[in-house]
PDB file of C-alpha atoms and ligand atoms in Angstrom:
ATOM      1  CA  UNK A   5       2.464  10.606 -10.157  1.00 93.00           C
ATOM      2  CA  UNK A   6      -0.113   8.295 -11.216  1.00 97.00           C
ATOM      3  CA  UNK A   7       0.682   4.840 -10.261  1.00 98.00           C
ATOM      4  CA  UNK A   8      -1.000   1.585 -10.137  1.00 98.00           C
ATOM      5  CA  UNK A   9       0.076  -1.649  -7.378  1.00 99.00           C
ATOM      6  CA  UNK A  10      -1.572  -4.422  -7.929  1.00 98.00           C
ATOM      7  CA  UNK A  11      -2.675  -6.215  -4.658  1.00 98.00           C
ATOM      8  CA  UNK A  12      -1.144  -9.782  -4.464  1.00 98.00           C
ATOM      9  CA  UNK A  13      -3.910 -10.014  -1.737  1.00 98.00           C
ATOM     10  CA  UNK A  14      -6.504 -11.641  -4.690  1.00 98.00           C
ATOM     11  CA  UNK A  15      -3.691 -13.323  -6.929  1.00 98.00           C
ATOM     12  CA  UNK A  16      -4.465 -16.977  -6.973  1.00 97.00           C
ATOM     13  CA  UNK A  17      -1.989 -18.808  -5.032  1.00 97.00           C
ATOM     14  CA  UNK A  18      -2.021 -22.050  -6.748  1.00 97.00           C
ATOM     15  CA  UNK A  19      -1.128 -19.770  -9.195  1.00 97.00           C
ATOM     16  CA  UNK A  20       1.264 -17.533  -8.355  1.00 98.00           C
ATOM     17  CA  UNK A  21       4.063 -17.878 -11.038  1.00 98.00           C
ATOM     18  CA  UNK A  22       1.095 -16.944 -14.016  1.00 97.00           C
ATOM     19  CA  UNK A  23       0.058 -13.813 -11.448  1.00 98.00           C
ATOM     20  CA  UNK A  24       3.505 -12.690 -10.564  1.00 98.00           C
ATOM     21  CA  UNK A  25       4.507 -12.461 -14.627  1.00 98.00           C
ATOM     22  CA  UNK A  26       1.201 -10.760 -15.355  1.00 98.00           C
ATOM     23  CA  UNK A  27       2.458  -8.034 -13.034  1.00 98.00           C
ATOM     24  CA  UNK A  28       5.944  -7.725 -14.722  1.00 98.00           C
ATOM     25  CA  UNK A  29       4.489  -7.562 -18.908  1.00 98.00           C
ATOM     26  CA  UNK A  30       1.575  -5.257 -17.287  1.00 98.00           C
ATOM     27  CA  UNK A  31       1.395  -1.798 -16.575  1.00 98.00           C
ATOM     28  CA  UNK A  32       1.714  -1.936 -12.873  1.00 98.00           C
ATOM     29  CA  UNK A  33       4.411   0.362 -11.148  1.00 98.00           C
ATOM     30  CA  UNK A  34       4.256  -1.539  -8.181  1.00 98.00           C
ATOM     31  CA  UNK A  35       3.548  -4.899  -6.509  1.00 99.00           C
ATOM     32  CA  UNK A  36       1.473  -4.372  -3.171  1.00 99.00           C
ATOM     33  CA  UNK A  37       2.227  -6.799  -1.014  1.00 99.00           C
ATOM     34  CA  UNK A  38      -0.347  -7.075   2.369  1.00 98.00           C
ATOM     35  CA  UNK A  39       1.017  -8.780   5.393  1.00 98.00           C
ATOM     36  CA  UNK A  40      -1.765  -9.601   8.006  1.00 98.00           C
ATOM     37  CA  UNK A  41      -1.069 -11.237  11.451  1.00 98.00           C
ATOM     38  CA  UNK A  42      -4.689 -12.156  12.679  1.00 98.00           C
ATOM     39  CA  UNK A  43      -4.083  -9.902  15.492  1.00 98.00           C
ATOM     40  CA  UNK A  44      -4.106  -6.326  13.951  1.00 98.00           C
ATOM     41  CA  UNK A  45      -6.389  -7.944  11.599  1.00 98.00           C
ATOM     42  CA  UNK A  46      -8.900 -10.422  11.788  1.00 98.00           C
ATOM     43  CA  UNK A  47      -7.377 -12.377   8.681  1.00 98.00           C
ATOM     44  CA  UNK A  48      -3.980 -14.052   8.176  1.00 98.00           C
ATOM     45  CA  UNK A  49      -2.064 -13.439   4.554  1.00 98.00           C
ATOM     46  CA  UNK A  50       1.264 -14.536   4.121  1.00 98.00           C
ATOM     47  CA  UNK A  51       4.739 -13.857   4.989  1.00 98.00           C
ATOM     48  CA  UNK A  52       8.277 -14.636   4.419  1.00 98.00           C
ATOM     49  CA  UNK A  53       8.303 -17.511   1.953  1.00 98.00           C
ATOM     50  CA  UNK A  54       5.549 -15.475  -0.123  1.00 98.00           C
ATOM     51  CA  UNK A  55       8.254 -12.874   0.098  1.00 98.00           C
ATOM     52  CA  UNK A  56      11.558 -15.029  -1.511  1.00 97.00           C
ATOM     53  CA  UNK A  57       9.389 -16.078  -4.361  1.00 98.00           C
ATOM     54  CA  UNK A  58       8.581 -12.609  -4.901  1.00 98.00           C
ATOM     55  CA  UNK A  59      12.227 -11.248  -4.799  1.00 98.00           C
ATOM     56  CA  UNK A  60      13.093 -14.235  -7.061  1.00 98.00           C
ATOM     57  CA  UNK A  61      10.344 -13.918  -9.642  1.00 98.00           C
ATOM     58  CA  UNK A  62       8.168 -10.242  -9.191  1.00 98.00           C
ATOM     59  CA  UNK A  63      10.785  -7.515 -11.371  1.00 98.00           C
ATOM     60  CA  UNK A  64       8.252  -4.552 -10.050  1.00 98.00           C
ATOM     61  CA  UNK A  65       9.107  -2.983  -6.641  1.00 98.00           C
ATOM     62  CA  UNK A  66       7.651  -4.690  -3.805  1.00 98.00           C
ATOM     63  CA  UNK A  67       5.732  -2.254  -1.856  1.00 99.00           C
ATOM     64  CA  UNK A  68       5.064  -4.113   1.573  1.00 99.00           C
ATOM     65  CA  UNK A  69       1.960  -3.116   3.712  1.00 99.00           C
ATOM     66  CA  UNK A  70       1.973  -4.673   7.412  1.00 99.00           C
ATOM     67  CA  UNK A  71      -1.003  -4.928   9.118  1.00 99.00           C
ATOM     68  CA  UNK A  72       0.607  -6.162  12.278  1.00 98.00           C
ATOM     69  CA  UNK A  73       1.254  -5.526  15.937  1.00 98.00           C
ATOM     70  CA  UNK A  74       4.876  -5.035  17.232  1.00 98.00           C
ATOM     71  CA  UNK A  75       5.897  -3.770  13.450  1.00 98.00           C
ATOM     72  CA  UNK A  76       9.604  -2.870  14.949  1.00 98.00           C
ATOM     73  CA  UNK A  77      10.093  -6.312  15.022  1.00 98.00           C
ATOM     74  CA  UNK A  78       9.774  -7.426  11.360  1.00 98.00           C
ATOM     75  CA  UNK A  79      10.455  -4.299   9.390  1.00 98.00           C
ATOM     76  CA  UNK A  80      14.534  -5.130   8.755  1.00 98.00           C
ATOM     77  CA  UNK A  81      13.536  -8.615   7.730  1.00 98.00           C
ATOM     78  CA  UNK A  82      11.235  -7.748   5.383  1.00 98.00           C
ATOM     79  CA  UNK A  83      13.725  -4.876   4.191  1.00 98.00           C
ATOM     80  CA  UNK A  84      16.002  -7.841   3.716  1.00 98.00           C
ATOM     81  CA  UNK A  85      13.613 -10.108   2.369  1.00 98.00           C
ATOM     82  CA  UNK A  86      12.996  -7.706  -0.636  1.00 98.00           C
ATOM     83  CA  UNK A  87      10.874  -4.633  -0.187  1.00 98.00           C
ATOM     84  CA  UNK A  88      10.948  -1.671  -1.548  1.00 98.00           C
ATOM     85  CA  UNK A  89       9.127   0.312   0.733  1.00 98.00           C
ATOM     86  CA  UNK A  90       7.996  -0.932   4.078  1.00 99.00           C
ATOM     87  CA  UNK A  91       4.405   0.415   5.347  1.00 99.00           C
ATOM     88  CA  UNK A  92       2.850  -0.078   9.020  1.00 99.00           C
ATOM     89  CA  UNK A  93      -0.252   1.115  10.834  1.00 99.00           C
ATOM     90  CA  UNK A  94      -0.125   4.564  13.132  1.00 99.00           C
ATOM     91  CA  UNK A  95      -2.570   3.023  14.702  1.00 98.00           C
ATOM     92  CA  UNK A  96      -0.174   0.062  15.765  1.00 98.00           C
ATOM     93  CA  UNK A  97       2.182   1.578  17.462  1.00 98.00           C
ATOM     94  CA  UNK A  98       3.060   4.141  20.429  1.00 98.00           C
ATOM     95  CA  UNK A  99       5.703   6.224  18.645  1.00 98.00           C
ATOM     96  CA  UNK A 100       6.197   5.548  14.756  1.00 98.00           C
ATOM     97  CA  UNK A 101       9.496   7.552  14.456  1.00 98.00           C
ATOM     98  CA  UNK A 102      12.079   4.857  15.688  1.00 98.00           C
ATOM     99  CA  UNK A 103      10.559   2.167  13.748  1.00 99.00           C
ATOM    100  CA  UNK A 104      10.668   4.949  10.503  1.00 99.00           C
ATOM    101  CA  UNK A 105      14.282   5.241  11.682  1.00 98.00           C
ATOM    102  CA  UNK A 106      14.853   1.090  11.233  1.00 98.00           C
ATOM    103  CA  UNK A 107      13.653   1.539   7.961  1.00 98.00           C
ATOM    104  CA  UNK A 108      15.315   4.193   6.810  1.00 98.00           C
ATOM    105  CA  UNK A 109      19.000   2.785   8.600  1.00 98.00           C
ATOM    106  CA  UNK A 110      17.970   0.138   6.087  1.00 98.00           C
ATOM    107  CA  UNK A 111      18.047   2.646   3.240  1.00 98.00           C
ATOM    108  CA  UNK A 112      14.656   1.381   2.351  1.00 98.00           C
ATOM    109  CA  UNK A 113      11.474   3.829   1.719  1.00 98.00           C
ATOM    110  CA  UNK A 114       8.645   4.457   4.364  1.00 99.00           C
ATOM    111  CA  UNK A 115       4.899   4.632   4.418  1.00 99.00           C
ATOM    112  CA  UNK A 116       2.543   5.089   7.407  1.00 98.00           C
ATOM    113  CA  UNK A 117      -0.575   3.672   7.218  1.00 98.00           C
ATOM    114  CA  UNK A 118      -4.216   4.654   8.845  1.00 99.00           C
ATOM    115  CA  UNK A 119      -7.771   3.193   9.075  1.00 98.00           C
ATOM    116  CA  UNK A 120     -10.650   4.698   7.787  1.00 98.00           C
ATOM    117  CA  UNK A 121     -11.617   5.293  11.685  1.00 98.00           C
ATOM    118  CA  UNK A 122      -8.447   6.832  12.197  1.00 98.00           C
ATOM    119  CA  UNK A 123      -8.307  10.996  11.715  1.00 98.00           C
ATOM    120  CA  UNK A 124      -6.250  12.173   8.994  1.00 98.00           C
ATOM    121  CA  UNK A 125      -4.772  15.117  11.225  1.00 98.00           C
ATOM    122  CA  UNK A 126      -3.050  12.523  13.273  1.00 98.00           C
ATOM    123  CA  UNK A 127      -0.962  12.068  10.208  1.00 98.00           C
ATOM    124  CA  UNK A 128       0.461  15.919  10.524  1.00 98.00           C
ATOM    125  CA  UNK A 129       3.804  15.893  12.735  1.00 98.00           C
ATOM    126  CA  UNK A 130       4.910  12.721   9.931  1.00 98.00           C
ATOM    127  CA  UNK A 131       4.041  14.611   6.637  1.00 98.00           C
ATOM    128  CA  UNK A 132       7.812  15.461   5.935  1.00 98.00           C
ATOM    129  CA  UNK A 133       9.074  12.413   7.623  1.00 98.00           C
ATOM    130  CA  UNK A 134       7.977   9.069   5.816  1.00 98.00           C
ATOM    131  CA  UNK A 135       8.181   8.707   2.116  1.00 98.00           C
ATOM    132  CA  UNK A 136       4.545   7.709   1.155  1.00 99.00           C
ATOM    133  CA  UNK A 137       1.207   7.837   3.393  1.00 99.00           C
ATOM    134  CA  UNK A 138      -1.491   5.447   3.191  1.00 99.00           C
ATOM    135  CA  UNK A 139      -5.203   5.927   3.202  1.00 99.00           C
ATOM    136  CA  UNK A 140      -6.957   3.368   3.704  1.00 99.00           C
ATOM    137  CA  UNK A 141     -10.354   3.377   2.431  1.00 99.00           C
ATOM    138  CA  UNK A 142     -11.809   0.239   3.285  1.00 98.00           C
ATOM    139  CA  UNK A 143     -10.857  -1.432   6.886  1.00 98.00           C
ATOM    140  CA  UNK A 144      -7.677  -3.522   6.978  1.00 98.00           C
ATOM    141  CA  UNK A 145      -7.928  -7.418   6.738  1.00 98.00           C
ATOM    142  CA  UNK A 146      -9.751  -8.338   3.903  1.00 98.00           C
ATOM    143  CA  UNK A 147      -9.547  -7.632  -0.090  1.00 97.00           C
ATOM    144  CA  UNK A 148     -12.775  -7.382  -2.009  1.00 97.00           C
ATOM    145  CA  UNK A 149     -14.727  -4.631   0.248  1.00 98.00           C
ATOM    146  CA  UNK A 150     -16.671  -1.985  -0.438  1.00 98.00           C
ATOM    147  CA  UNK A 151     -14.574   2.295  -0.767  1.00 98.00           C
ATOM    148  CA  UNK A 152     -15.575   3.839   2.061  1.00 98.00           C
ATOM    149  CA  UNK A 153     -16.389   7.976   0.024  1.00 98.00           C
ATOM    150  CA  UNK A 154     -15.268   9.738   2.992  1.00 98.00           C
ATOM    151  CA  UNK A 155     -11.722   8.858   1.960  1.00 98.00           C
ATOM    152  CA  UNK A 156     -12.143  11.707  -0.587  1.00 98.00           C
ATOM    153  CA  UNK A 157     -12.627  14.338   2.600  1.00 98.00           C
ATOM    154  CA  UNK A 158      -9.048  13.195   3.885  1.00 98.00           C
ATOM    155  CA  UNK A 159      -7.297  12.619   0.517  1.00 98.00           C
ATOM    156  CA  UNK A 160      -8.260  16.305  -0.117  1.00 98.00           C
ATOM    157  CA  UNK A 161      -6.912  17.562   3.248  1.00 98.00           C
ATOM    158  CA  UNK A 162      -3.646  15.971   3.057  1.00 98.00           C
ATOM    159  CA  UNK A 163      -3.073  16.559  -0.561  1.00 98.00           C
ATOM    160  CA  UNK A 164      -3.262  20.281   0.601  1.00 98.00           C
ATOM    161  CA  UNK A 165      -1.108  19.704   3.268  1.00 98.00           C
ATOM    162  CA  UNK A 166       0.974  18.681   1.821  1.00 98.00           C
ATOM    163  CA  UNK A 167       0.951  21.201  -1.072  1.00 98.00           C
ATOM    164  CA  UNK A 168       1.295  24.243   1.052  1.00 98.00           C
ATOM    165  CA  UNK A 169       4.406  22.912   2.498  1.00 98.00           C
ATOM    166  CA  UNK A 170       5.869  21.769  -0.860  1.00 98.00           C
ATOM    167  CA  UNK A 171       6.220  17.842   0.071  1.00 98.00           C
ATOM    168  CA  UNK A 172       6.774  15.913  -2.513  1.00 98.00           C
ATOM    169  CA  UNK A 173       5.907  12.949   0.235  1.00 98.00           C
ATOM    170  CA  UNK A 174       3.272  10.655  -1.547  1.00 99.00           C
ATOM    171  CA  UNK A 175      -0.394  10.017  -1.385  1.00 99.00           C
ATOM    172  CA  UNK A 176      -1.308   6.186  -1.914  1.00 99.00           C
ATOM    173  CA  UNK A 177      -5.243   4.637  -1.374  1.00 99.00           C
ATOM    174  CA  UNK A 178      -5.978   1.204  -0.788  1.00 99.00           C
ATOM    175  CA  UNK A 179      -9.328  -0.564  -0.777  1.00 98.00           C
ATOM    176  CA  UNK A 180     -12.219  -0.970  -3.090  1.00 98.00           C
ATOM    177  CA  UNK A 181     -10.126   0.959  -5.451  1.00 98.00           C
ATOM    178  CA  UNK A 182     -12.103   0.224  -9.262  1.00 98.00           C
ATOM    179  CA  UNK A 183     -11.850   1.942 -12.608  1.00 97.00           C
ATOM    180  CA  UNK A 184     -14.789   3.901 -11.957  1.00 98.00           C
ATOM    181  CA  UNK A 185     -13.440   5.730  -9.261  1.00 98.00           C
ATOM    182  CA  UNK A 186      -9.362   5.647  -9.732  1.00 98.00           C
ATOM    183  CA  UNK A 187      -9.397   8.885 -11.874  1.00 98.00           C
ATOM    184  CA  UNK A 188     -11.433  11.111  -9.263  1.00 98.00           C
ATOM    185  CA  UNK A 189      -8.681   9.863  -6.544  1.00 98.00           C
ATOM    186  CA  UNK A 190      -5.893  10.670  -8.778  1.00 98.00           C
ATOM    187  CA  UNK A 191      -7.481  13.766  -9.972  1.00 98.00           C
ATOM    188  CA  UNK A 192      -8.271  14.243  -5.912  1.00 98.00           C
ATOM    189  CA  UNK A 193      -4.638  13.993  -5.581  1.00 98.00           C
ATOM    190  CA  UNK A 194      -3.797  10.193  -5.085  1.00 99.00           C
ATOM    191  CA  UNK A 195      -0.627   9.462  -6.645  1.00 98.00           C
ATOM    192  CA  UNK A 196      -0.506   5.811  -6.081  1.00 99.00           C
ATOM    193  CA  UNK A 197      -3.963   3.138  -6.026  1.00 99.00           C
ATOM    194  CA  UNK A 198      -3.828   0.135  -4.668  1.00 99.00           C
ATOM    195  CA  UNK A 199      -6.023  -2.470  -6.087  1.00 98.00           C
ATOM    196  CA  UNK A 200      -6.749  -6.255  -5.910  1.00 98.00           C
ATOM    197  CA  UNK A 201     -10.137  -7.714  -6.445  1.00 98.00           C
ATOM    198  CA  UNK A 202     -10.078  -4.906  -9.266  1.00 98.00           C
ATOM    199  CA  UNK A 203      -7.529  -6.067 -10.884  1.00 98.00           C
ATOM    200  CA  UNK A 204      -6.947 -10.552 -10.750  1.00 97.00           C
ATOM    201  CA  UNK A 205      -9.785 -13.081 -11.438  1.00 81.00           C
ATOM    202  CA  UNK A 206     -10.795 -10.184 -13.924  1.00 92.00           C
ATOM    203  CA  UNK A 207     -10.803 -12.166 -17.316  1.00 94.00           C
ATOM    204  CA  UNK A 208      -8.350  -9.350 -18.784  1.00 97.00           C
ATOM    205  CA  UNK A 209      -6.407  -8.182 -15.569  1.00 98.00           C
ATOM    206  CA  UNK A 210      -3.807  -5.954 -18.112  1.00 98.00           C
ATOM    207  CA  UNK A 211      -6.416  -4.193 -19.661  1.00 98.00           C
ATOM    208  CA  UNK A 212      -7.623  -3.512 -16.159  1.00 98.00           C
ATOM    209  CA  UNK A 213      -4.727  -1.961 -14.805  1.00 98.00           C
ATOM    210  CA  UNK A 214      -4.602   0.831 -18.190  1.00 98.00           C
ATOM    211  CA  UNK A 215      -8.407   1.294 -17.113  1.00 98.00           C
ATOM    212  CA  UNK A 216      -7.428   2.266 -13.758  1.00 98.00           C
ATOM    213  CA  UNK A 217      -5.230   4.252 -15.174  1.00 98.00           C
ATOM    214  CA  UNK A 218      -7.350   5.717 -17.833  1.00 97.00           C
ATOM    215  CA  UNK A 219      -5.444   4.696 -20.862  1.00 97.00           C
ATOM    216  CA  UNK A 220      -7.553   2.343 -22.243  1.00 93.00           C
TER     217      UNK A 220
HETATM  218  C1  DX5 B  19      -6.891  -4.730   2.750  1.00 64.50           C
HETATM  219  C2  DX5 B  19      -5.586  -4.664   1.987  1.00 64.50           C
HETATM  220  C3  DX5 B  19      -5.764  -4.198   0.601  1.00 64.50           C
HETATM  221  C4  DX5 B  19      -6.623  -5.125  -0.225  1.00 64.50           C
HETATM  222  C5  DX5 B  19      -7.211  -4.369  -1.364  1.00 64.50           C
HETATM  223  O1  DX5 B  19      -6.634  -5.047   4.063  1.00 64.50           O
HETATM  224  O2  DX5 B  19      -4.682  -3.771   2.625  1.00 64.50           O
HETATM  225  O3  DX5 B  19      -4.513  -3.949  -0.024  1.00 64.50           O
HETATM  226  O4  DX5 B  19      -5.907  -6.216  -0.723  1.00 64.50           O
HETATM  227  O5  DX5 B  19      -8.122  -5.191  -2.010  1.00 64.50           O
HETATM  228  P1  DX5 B  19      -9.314  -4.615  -2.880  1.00 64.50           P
HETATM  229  O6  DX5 B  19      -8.706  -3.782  -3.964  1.00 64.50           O
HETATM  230  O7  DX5 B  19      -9.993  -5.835  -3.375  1.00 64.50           O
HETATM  231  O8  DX5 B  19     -10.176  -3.780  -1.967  1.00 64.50           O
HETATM  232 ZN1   ZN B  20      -2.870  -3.087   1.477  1.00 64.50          ZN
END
């Protein structure tokens, strides 16, 4: 799979109707949607009424990352506010599995999320239990930073993870994510790329999103 979600993160606010039908005529699977608390993360986003304009006006999945504390209280709302797959931080919790369980009860999809600080192995007892796994390759909180190359090392190991045991569970990266380095993480083994400073205030965004893809 080779998919591209757009990171509302960088779509201009005062703008969002323009942003939000750029991402439905453009080539985008998905719409990433990052929800920061200023406790996990040192940065605040945006939450619920973000989240009805979104399920009103965005026609592309909304795939929800929370950087948050306490995730198990928010994931059912934001199943019910619209997402299509609801993501949270390993890192964030004690025990991921009941909060996967919320998710799923909500017959919604599931990601796990870690760090860059965070080692890949610790993803192992979840490979066959979420739908989608998130690397992120620059630190949560802020769009705009710089990929962090060691991602490649874990994208690697847990593509052949979960290759040997036939998962069809996917691989998604998120941070600093440009068009000159999308196809070595796909051809690494990425199946979906996040990507938000890449993609708005670029002049073109469209024919940004079939770069990162490498059709254009
Ligand atoms: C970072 C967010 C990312 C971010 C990506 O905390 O999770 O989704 O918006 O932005 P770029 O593509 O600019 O690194
Ligand atoms: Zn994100």
């Amino acid at each position: 799979m080779k998919y591209i979600a757009p990171s509302l993160l960088s779509a201009d606010f005062g703008n969002l109707s323009r942003d939000i039908e750029m991402i439905n005529r453009s080539a985008a699977e998905w719409l990433h949607v990052d929800v920061m608390d200023g406790v996990f993360v040192p940065n605040i986003s945006f939450g619920f009424p973000i989240m009805e304009v979104l399920k009103k006006e965005c026609k592309k999945p909304l795939d929800v990352h929370l950087m948050i504390t306490h995730p198990e209280k928010y994931v059912e709302r934001f199943v019910d506010a619209g997402a299509w797959s609801v993501g949270f931080h390993l890192e964030a919790v004690d025990d991921p599995l009941p909060i996967l369980d919320l998710i799923k009860k909500k017959n919604c999809r599931t990601c796990l999320t870690i760090n860059p600080d965070i080692s890949v192995e610790r993803l192992e007892p979840y490979l066959d239990k979420v739908d989608m796994l998130l690397l992120m390759s620059v630190f949560a909180g802020y769009g705009g930073q710089k990929f962090i190359p060691q991602t490649f090392d874990k994208l690697t190991w847990l593509r052949s993870q979960l290759d040997k045991r036939g998962l069809k569970t996917l691989i998604e990266i998120d941070g600093g994510v440009n068009a000159s380095n999308s196809l070595d993480l796909f051809a690494a083994g990425a199946d979906v790329l996040v990507a938000g400073s890449a993609v708005f205030g670029k002049e073109n965004p469209e024919e940004e999103i079939l770069k990162l893809k490498g059709e254009l």
